[in-house]
């Protein structure tokens, strides 16, 4: 399973990228708003720091304008993925951009039927939002399971990108459900390593090592 960061916080992204296990990045207009950095500069910085796919969203409402925006966005860097909304206009734009060999990510997916549409339109990624479904009292991870099962019946190449991740458990459950990618906010990513028994065990090992008087030569 690939790990993407879901963020536009450049300093935090740089710091977490030092782990060497970040495969890509997702952004959205709300995250761009939070960054308070000119769009061109921000996308340039993000795409030079993260070598893998970087999703950047269109904001137009009709497919023609989405395609124009998508083409412009795709020219900003080699590793850009054009993010499109799960609407009929977004699906039309996805189909055409895919035919131009531009990578796409259909976002705001909340049902299996929507995921099938994205796959039919040749999307590179489909982004089911599991946290927002959980917020609405619907089992978000169940949607990943359903999409995985449906895609397994056909030859769809669309990758399942688990989005709207709120907890460590969302990451584990997405992996169990067979998501191809999980996009994780920095705070949740940082917490993935935490376990109190690891801390406790390490403390004991260090203390016993000190007592042993041994040296690594
Ligand atoms: C995914 O690409 C989106 O940017 C993101 O996961 C949305 O998450 P949220 O529901 O926490 O805003």
Coordinates of N, CA, C and O in Angstrom, one line a residue, residues 39-204:
X39 N -0.3 30.1 -5.4 CA -0.5 28.8 -5.9 C 0.7 28.2 -6.7 O 1.1 27.1 -6.4
X40 N 1.2 29.0 -7.6 CA 2.3 28.5 -8.4 C 3.5 28.1 -7.6 O 4.1 27.0 -7.7
X41 N 3.8 29.0 -6.6 CA 5.0 28.7 -5.8 C 4.8 27.5 -4.9 O 5.6 26.6 -4.8
X42 N 3.5 27.4 -4.4 CA 3.2 26.2 -3.5 C 3.3 24.9 -4.3 O 4.0 24.0 -3.8
X43 N 2.7 24.9 -5.4 CA 2.7 23.6 -6.2 C 4.1 23.3 -6.7 O 4.5 22.1 -6.6
X44 N 4.9 24.3 -7.0 CA 6.3 24.0 -7.4 C 7.1 23.4 -6.3 O 7.8 22.4 -6.4
X45 N 6.9 24.0 -5.1 CA 7.6 23.5 -3.9 C 7.2 22.1 -3.6 O 8.1 21.2 -3.4
X46 N 5.9 21.8 -3.6 CA 5.4 20.5 -3.2 C 5.9 19.4 -4.2 O 6.3 18.4 -3.9
X47 N 5.8 19.8 -5.5 CA 6.2 18.8 -6.6 C 7.7 18.6 -6.7 O 8.1 17.6 -7.2
X48 N 8.5 19.6 -6.2 CA 9.9 19.3 -6.2 C 10.3 18.5 -4.9 O 11.2 17.6 -5.0
X49 N 9.6 18.7 -3.8 CA 9.9 17.9 -2.6 C 9.5 16.4 -2.7 O 10.2 15.5 -2.4
X50 N 8.2 16.3 -3.2 CA 7.7 14.9 -3.3 C 7.8 14.4 -4.7 O 7.3 15.0 -5.7
X51 N 8.6 13.3 -4.9 CA 8.9 12.8 -6.2 C 7.7 12.1 -6.8 O 7.6 12.0 -8.1
X52 N 6.9 11.5 -6.0 CA 5.7 10.7 -6.5 C 4.6 11.6 -6.9 O 4.7 12.8 -6.9
X53 N 3.4 11.0 -7.2 CA 2.2 11.7 -7.7 C 1.7 12.8 -6.7 O 1.7 12.5 -5.5
X54 N 1.4 14.0 -7.2 CA 0.9 15.1 -6.4 C -0.4 15.5 -7.0 O -0.5 16.0 -8.1
X55 N -1.5 15.3 -6.2 CA -2.9 15.6 -6.7 C -3.2 17.1 -6.5 O -3.1 17.6 -5.4
X56 N -3.6 17.7 -7.6 CA -4.0 19.1 -7.5 C -5.4 19.3 -8.1 O -5.6 18.8 -9.3
X57 N -6.3 19.9 -7.4 CA -7.7 19.9 -7.8 C -8.1 21.0 -8.8 O -7.7 22.2 -8.6
X58 N -9.0 20.7 -9.7 CA -9.6 21.8 -10.5 C -10.8 22.4 -9.7 O -11.3 21.8 -8.8
X59 N -11.2 23.6 -10.1 CA -12.2 24.3 -9.4 C -13.4 24.7 -10.2 O -14.4 25.2 -9.8
X60 N -13.3 24.5 -11.6 CA -14.4 24.9 -12.5 C -15.6 24.0 -12.3 O -15.5 22.9 -11.7
X61 N -16.7 24.5 -12.8 CA -18.0 23.7 -12.6 C -18.4 22.9 -13.9 O -19.2 22.0 -13.8
X62 N -17.9 23.3 -15.1 CA -18.2 22.5 -16.2 C -17.0 21.8 -16.8 O -15.9 22.3 -16.6
X63 N -17.3 20.8 -17.6 CA -16.2 19.9 -18.0 C -15.2 20.6 -18.9 O -14.0 20.4 -18.8
X64 N -15.7 21.5 -19.8 CA -14.8 22.2 -20.7 C -13.7 23.0 -19.9 O -12.6 22.9 -20.2
X65 N -14.2 23.7 -18.9 CA -13.3 24.5 -18.1 C -12.4 23.6 -17.2 O -11.3 23.9 -17.0
X66 N -13.0 22.5 -16.7 CA -12.2 21.6 -15.9 C -11.1 21.1 -16.8 O -9.9 20.9 -16.3
X67 N -11.3 20.7 -18.0 CA -10.3 20.2 -18.9 C -9.2 21.3 -19.1 O -8.0 21.0 -19.0
X68 N -9.6 22.5 -19.4 CA -8.6 23.6 -19.5 C -7.8 23.7 -18.3 O -6.6 23.8 -18.4
X69 N -8.4 23.8 -17.1 CA -7.7 23.9 -15.9 C -6.8 22.7 -15.7 O -5.6 22.8 -15.3
X70 N -7.3 21.5 -16.0 CA -6.5 20.2 -15.8 C -5.3 20.2 -16.7 O -4.2 19.8 -16.2
X71 N -5.4 20.7 -17.9 CA -4.3 20.8 -18.8 C -3.2 21.7 -18.3 O -2.0 21.4 -18.2
X72 N -3.7 22.9 -17.8 CA -2.8 23.9 -17.2 C -2.1 23.3 -16.0 O -0.9 23.4 -15.8
X73 N -2.9 22.7 -15.1 CA -2.3 22.1 -13.9 C -1.3 21.0 -14.2 O -0.2 21.0 -13.6
X74 N -1.6 20.2 -15.2 CA -0.7 19.1 -15.5 C 0.6 19.6 -16.1 O 1.6 18.8 -16.0
X75 N 0.6 20.8 -16.6 CA 1.9 21.3 -17.1 C 2.8 21.9 -16.0 O 3.9 22.4 -16.3
X76 N 2.3 22.0 -14.8 CA 3.0 22.7 -13.7 C 4.2 21.8 -13.3 O 5.2 22.3 -12.8
X77 N 4.1 20.5 -13.4 CA 5.2 19.6 -13.0 C 4.9 18.2 -13.6 O 3.7 17.9 -13.9
X78 N 6.0 17.4 -13.7 CA 5.8 16.1 -14.3 C 5.0 15.1 -13.5 O 4.4 14.2 -14.0
X79 N 5.0 15.4 -12.1 CA 4.4 14.4 -11.3 C 2.9 14.8 -10.8 O 2.4 14.2 -9.9
X80 N 2.3 15.7 -11.6 CA 1.0 16.2 -11.2 C -0.1 15.1 -11.6 O 0.0 14.5 -12.6
X81 N -1.1 15.0 -10.7 CA -2.3 14.2 -10.9 C -3.4 15.3 -10.8 O -3.5 16.0 -9.9
X82 N -4.3 15.3 -11.9 CA -5.4 16.3 -11.8 C -6.6 15.7 -11.1 O -7.1 14.7 -11.4
X83 N -7.0 16.4 -10.0 CA -8.1 16.0 -9.2 C -9.4 16.6 -9.7 O -9.4 17.8 -10.0
X84 N -10.4 15.8 -9.8 CA -11.7 16.2 -10.4 C -12.8 15.8 -9.5 O -12.7 14.7 -8.9
X85 N -13.8 16.6 -9.4 CA -14.9 16.3 -8.5 C -15.8 15.2 -9.0 O -15.9 15.0 -10.3
X86 N -16.4 14.4 -8.2 CA -17.4 13.3 -8.6 C -18.7 13.9 -9.0 O -19.7 13.9 -8.2
X87 N -18.7 14.5 -10.2 CA -20.0 15.0 -10.7 C -20.0 14.5 -12.2 O -18.9 14.1 -12.7
X88 N -21.1 14.7 -12.9 CA -21.1 14.3 -14.3 C -20.1 15.1 -15.1 O -19.4 14.6 -16.0
X89 N -19.9 16.4 -14.7 CA -19.0 17.2 -15.4 C -17.5 16.7 -15.1 O -16.7 16.7 -16.0
X90 N -17.3 16.3 -13.9 CA -16.0 15.8 -13.5 C -15.7 14.5 -14.2 O -14.6 14.2 -14.7
X91 N -16.7 13.6 -14.4 CA -16.6 12.4 -15.1 C -16.2 12.6 -16.6 O -15.3 12.0 -17.1
X92 N -16.9 13.6 -17.2 CA -16.7 13.9 -18.6 C -15.2 14.3 -18.7 O -14.5 13.9 -19.6
X93 N -14.8 15.2 -17.8 CA -13.5 15.8 -17.9 C -12.5 14.7 -17.7 O -11.4 14.6 -18.3
X94 N -12.8 13.8 -16.7 CA -11.9 12.6 -16.4 C -11.6 11.8 -17.7 O -10.5 11.4 -18.0
X95 N -12.7 11.5 -18.3 CA -12.6 10.6 -19.5 C -11.7 11.3 -20.6 O -10.8 10.6 -21.1
X96 N -11.9 12.6 -20.8 CA -11.1 13.3 -21.8 C -9.7 13.5 -21.4 O -8.8 13.2 -22.2
X97 N -9.4 13.8 -20.2 CA -8.1 14.0 -19.7 C -7.3 12.7 -19.7 O -6.1 12.6 -20.1
X98 N -8.0 11.6 -19.4 CA -7.4 10.2 -19.4 C -7.0 9.9 -20.8 O -5.9 9.3 -21.0
X99 N -7.9 10.2 -21.8 CA -7.5 10.0 -23.2 C -6.3 10.8 -23.7 O -5.7 10.4 -24.6
X100 N -6.0 11.9 -23.0 CA -4.8 12.7 -23.3 C -3.6 12.2 -22.5 O -2.6 12.9 -22.4
X101 N -3.8 11.1 -21.8 CA -2.7 10.5 -20.9 C -2.4 11.4 -19.8 O -1.2 11.3 -19.3
X102 N -3.3 12.2 -19.3 CA -3.1 13.0 -18.1 C -3.7 12.2 -16.9 O -4.8 11.7 -17.0
X103 N -2.9 12.1 -15.9 CA -3.3 11.3 -14.7 C -4.4 12.0 -13.9 O -4.3 13.3 -13.8
X104 N -5.4 11.3 -13.4 CA -6.5 11.9 -12.8 C -6.9 11.2 -11.4 O -6.6 10.0 -11.3
X105 N -7.5 12.0 -10.6 CA -7.9 11.5 -9.3 C -9.3 12.0 -9.1 O -9.5 13.2 -9.0
X106 N -10.3 11.1 -9.1 CA -11.7 11.6 -8.9 C -12.0 11.6 -7.4 O -11.9 10.6 -6.7
X107 N -12.4 12.8 -6.9 CA -12.4 13.0 -5.5 C -13.9 13.1 -5.0 O -14.8 13.2 -5.8
X108 N -14.1 13.1 -3.7 CA -15.4 13.2 -3.0 C -16.3 12.0 -3.4 O -17.4 12.2 -3.8
X109 N -15.7 10.8 -3.3 CA -16.5 9.6 -3.6 C -17.1 9.1 -2.3 O -16.4 8.8 -1.3
X110 N -18.4 8.9 -2.4 CA -19.1 8.4 -1.2 C -19.9 7.1 -1.4 O -20.7 6.7 -0.6
X111 N -19.8 6.6 -2.7 CA -20.6 5.3 -2.9 C -19.9 4.5 -4.0 O -19.0 5.0 -4.7
X112 N -20.2 3.2 -4.0 CA -19.6 2.3 -5.0 C -20.0 2.6 -6.4 O -19.2 2.5 -7.3
X113 N -21.3 3.1 -6.6 CA -21.7 3.4 -8.0 C -20.8 4.6 -8.5 O -20.4 4.6 -9.7
X114 N -20.5 5.5 -7.6 CA -19.6 6.6 -8.0 C -18.2 6.1 -8.4 O -17.6 6.5 -9.4
X115 N -17.7 5.1 -7.7 CA -16.4 4.6 -7.9 C -16.4 3.9 -9.3 O -15.4 4.0 -10.1
X116 N -17.5 3.2 -9.6 CA -17.6 2.5 -10.9 C -17.5 3.6 -12.1 O -16.8 3.4 -13.1
X117 N -18.2 4.7 -11.9 CA -18.2 5.7 -12.9 C -16.7 6.2 -13.2 O -16.3 6.4 -14.3
X118 N -16.0 6.4 -12.1 CA -14.6 6.9 -12.2 C -13.8 5.9 -12.9 O -13.0 6.3 -13.8
X119 N -14.0 4.6 -12.6 CA -13.2 3.6 -13.3 C -13.5 3.5 -14.8 O -12.6 3.4 -15.6
X120 N -14.8 3.6 -15.1 CA -15.2 3.6 -16.5 C -14.7 4.8 -17.2 O -14.4 4.7 -18.4
X121 N -14.4 5.9 -16.5 CA -13.9 7.1 -17.2 C -12.4 7.1 -17.2 O -11.7 8.1 -17.7
X122 N -11.8 6.0 -16.8 CA -10.3 5.8 -16.9 C -9.5 6.6 -15.8 O -8.3 6.9 -16.0
X123 N -10.2 6.9 -14.7 CA -9.4 7.6 -13.6 C -8.2 6.8 -13.1 O -8.3 5.6 -13.1
X124 N -7.1 7.5 -12.8 CA -6.0 6.8 -12.3 C -6.3 6.4 -10.8 O -5.9 5.3 -10.4
X125 N -6.9 7.3 -10.1 CA -7.3 7.1 -8.7 C -8.8 7.4 -8.5 O -9.3 8.4 -9.1
X126 N -9.4 6.7 -7.5 CA -10.7 7.1 -7.0 C -10.5 7.3 -5.5 O -9.9 6.5 -4.9
X127 N -11.0 8.4 -5.0 CA -10.8 8.8 -3.6 C -12.1 8.6 -2.8 O -12.8 9.6 -2.6
X128 N -12.3 7.5 -2.2 CA -13.4 7.4 -1.2 C -13.1 8.1 0.1 O -12.0 7.9 0.6
X129 N -14.0 8.9 0.6 CA -13.7 9.7 1.8 C -14.3 9.0 3.0 O -15.4 9.1 3.4
X130 N -13.4 8.2 3.7 CA -14.0 7.3 4.7 C -14.3 8.1 6.0 O -15.3 7.8 6.7
X131 N -13.5 9.1 6.4 CA -13.7 9.8 7.6 C -15.0 10.6 7.5 O -15.8 10.6 8.5
X132 N -15.3 11.2 6.4 CA -16.6 12.0 6.3 C -17.8 11.1 6.3 O -18.8 11.5 6.8
X133 N -17.6 9.8 5.8 CA -18.7 8.9 5.9 C -18.9 8.5 7.4 O -20.1 8.5 7.8
X134 N -17.8 8.2 8.1 CA -17.9 7.9 9.5 C -18.6 9.0 10.2 O -19.5 8.8 11.1
X135 N -18.3 10.3 9.9 CA -18.9 11.4 10.5 C -20.4 11.4 10.3 O -21.1 11.9 11.2
X136 N -20.8 10.9 9.2 CA -22.3 10.8 8.9 C -22.9 9.5 9.4 O -24.0 9.2 8.9
X137 N -22.2 8.8 10.2 CA -22.7 7.6 10.8 C -22.8 6.4 9.8 O -23.6 5.5 10.0
X138 N -22.0 6.5 8.8 CA -21.9 5.4 7.8 C -20.5 4.8 7.9 O -19.5 5.5 8.0
X139 N -20.4 3.4 7.7 CA -19.1 2.8 7.8 C -18.3 3.1 6.6 O -18.5 2.5 5.5
X140 N -17.3 4.0 6.8 CA -16.5 4.4 5.6 C -15.6 3.3 5.1 O -15.5 3.2 3.9
X141 N -15.0 2.5 6.0 CA -14.1 1.4 5.5 C -14.9 0.4 4.7 O -14.4 -0.2 3.7
X142 N -16.2 0.2 5.0 CA -17.0 -0.8 4.2 C -17.1 -0.4 2.8 O -17.1 -1.2 1.9
X143 N -17.0 0.9 2.5 CA -17.1 1.4 1.1 C -15.8 1.0 0.4 O -15.8 0.5 -0.8
X144 N -14.7 1.0 1.1 CA -13.4 0.6 0.5 C -13.5 -0.9 0.1 O -13.1 -1.4 -1.0
X145 N -14.1 -1.7 1.1 CA -14.2 -3.2 0.8 C -15.1 -3.4 -0.4 O -14.8 -4.2 -1.2
X146 N -16.2 -2.7 -0.5 CA -17.1 -2.9 -1.6 C -16.4 -2.5 -2.9 O -16.5 -3.3 -3.9
X147 N -15.7 -1.4 -3.0 CA -15.1 -1.0 -4.2 C -14.0 -2.0 -4.6 O -13.9 -2.4 -5.8
X148 N -13.3 -2.5 -3.6 CA -12.2 -3.5 -3.9 C -12.8 -4.7 -4.5 O -12.3 -5.2 -5.5
X149 N -14.0 -5.2 -4.0 CA -14.6 -6.4 -4.5 C -15.1 -6.1 -5.9 O -14.9 -7.0 -6.8
X150 N -15.8 -5.0 -6.1 CA -16.3 -4.7 -7.4 C -15.2 -4.6 -8.5 O -15.2 -5.3 -9.5
X151 N -14.1 -3.9 -8.1 CA -13.0 -3.8 -9.1 C -12.4 -5.1 -9.4 O -11.8 -5.3 -10.5
X152 N -12.4 -6.0 -8.4 CA -11.8 -7.3 -8.6 C -12.5 -8.2 -9.7 O -12.0 -9.1 -10.2
X153 N -13.8 -7.8 -9.9 CA -14.5 -8.6 -10.9 C -14.2 -8.2 -12.4 O -14.6 -8.8 -13.3
X154 N -13.5 -7.0 -12.5 CA -13.3 -6.5 -13.8 C -11.8 -6.1 -14.0 O -11.0 -6.4 -13.1
X155 N -11.5 -5.5 -15.2 CA -10.1 -5.2 -15.4 C -9.8 -3.7 -15.2 O -9.0 -3.2 -15.8
X156 N -10.6 -3.1 -14.3 CA -10.3 -1.7 -14.0 C -8.9 -1.4 -13.5 O -8.5 -2.2 -12.6
X157 N -8.3 -0.4 -14.0 CA -6.9 -0.1 -13.6 C -6.9 1.0 -12.5 O -5.9 1.3 -11.9
X158 N -8.1 1.5 -12.3 CA -8.2 2.6 -11.3 C -7.8 2.2 -9.9 O -8.2 1.1 -9.4
X159 N -6.9 3.0 -9.2 CA -6.4 2.6 -7.9 C -7.3 3.2 -6.8 O -7.8 4.3 -7.0
X160 N -7.5 2.4 -5.8 CA -8.4 2.9 -4.7 C -7.5 3.7 -3.7 O -6.5 3.1 -3.1
X161 N -7.8 5.0 -3.5 CA -7.0 5.9 -2.7 C -7.9 6.2 -1.5 O -8.8 7.1 -1.6
X162 N -7.7 5.6 -0.3 CA -8.5 5.9 0.9 C -8.2 7.3 1.4 O -7.0 7.6 1.7
X163 N -9.2 8.1 1.4 CA -9.0 9.5 1.8 C -9.9 9.9 3.0 O -10.6 9.1 3.5
X164 N -9.7 11.1 3.5 CA -10.4 11.6 4.7 C -10.1 10.7 5.9 O -11.0 10.2 6.5
X165 N -8.8 10.5 6.1 CA -8.3 9.6 7.1 C -8.2 10.4 8.4 O -7.7 11.5 8.5
X166 N -8.8 9.9 9.5 CA -8.8 10.6 10.8 C -8.0 9.9 11.9 O -7.6 10.6 12.8
X167 N -7.8 8.6 11.7 CA -7.2 7.9 12.8 C -6.2 6.8 12.3 O -6.2 6.4 11.1
X168 N -5.4 6.3 13.2 CA -4.4 5.2 12.9 C -5.3 4.0 12.4 O -4.9 3.3 11.6
X169 N -6.4 3.8 13.1 CA -7.2 2.6 12.8 C -7.8 2.7 11.3 O -7.9 1.7 10.7
X170 N -8.0 3.9 10.9 CA -8.4 4.1 9.5 C -7.3 3.6 8.5 O -7.6 3.0 7.5
X171 N -6.1 3.8 8.9 CA -5.0 3.4 8.0 C -4.9 1.8 8.0 O -4.9 1.2 7.0
X172 N -5.0 1.2 9.2 CA -5.0 -0.2 9.3 C -6.2 -0.8 8.6 O -6.0 -1.8 7.8
X173 N -7.4 -0.3 8.8 CA -8.6 -0.8 8.2 C -8.5 -0.7 6.7 O -9.0 -1.6 5.9
X174 N -7.9 0.4 6.2 CA -7.8 0.6 4.7 C -6.9 -0.4 4.2 O -7.1 -1.0 3.1
X175 N -5.8 -0.7 4.9 CA -4.9 -1.8 4.4 C -5.6 -3.1 4.4 O -5.4 -3.9 3.4
X176 N -6.3 -3.4 5.5 CA -7.0 -4.7 5.5 C -8.0 -4.9 4.4 O -8.3 -5.9 3.9
X177 N -8.6 -3.7 4.0 CA -9.7 -3.7 3.0 C -9.0 -3.8 1.6 O -9.7 -3.9 0.6
X178 N -7.7 -3.6 1.5 CA -7.0 -3.7 0.2 C -6.9 -2.4 -0.5 O -6.7 -2.4 -1.8
X179 N -7.0 -1.3 0.1 CA -6.8 0.0 -0.6 C -5.4 0.0 -1.2 O -4.4 -0.5 -0.6
X180 N -5.2 0.6 -2.4 CA -3.9 0.7 -3.0 C -3.1 1.8 -2.4 O -1.9 1.7 -2.4
X181 N -3.8 2.8 -2.0 CA -3.1 4.0 -1.4 C -3.9 4.5 -0.2 O -5.1 4.4 -0.2
X182 N -3.2 5.1 0.7 CA -3.9 5.8 1.8 C -3.3 7.2 1.9 O -2.1 7.3 1.9
X183 N -4.1 8.2 1.9 CA -3.6 9.6 2.0 C -3.8 10.1 3.5 O -5.0 10.1 3.9
X184 N -2.7 10.4 4.1 CA -2.8 10.6 5.6 C -2.4 12.0 6.0 O -1.3 12.5 5.6
X185 N -3.2 12.6 6.9 CA -2.8 13.9 7.4 C -1.5 13.8 8.3 O -1.3 12.7 8.9
X186 N -0.6 14.8 8.3 CA 0.7 14.7 9.0 C 0.5 14.2 10.4 O 1.3 13.4 10.9
X187 N -0.5 14.7 11.1 CA -0.6 14.3 12.5 C -0.9 12.8 12.7 O -0.3 12.2 13.6
X188 N -1.7 12.3 11.9 CA -2.0 10.8 11.9 C -0.8 10.0 11.5 O -0.4 9.0 12.1
X189 N -0.1 10.5 10.4 CA 1.1 9.8 9.9 C 2.1 9.7 11.1 O 2.7 8.7 11.3
X190 N 2.4 10.9 11.8 CA 3.4 10.9 12.8 C 3.0 9.9 13.9 O 3.9 9.4 14.6
X191 N 1.7 9.7 14.2 CA 1.3 8.8 15.3 C 1.4 7.4 15.0 O 1.2 6.5 15.8
X192 N 1.6 7.0 13.7 CA 1.6 5.6 13.3 C 2.6 4.7 14.0 O 2.4 3.6 14.2
X193 N 3.8 5.4 14.4 CA 4.8 4.6 15.0 C 4.6 4.4 16.5 O 5.2 3.5 17.1
X194 N 3.7 5.2 17.1 CA 3.5 5.1 18.6 C 2.9 3.8 19.1 O 1.9 3.3 18.6
X195 N 3.5 3.3 20.2 CA 2.9 2.3 21.0 C 3.6 2.3 22.4 O 4.8 2.3 22.4
X196 N 2.8 2.3 23.4 CA 3.4 2.4 24.7 C 4.3 1.2 25.1 O 5.3 1.4 25.8
X197 N 4.0 0.1 24.6 CA 4.8 -1.1 24.9 C 6.2 -1.0 24.1 O 7.2 -1.5 24.6
X198 N 6.2 -0.3 23.0 CA 7.5 -0.1 22.3 C 8.3 0.8 23.2 O 9.5 0.5 23.5
X199 N 7.7 1.9 23.7 CA 8.5 2.9 24.6 C 9.0 2.2 25.8 O 10.1 2.3 26.2
X200 N 8.1 1.4 26.4 CA 8.4 0.7 27.7 C 9.6 -0.3 27.4 O 10.6 -0.4 28.1
X201 N 9.4 -1.1 26.3 CA 10.4 -2.1 26.0 C 11.8 -1.5 25.7 O 12.8 -2.0 26.1
X202 N 11.8 -0.4 25.0 CA 13.0 0.3 24.6 C 13.7 0.8 25.9 O 15.0 0.8 26.0
X203 N 12.9 1.3 26.8 CA 13.5 1.9 28.1 C 14.2 0.7 28.8 O 15.4 0.9 29.3
X204 N 13.6 -0.4 28.9 CA 14.2 -1.6 29.6 C 15.5 -2.0 28.8 O 16.5 -2.2 29.5

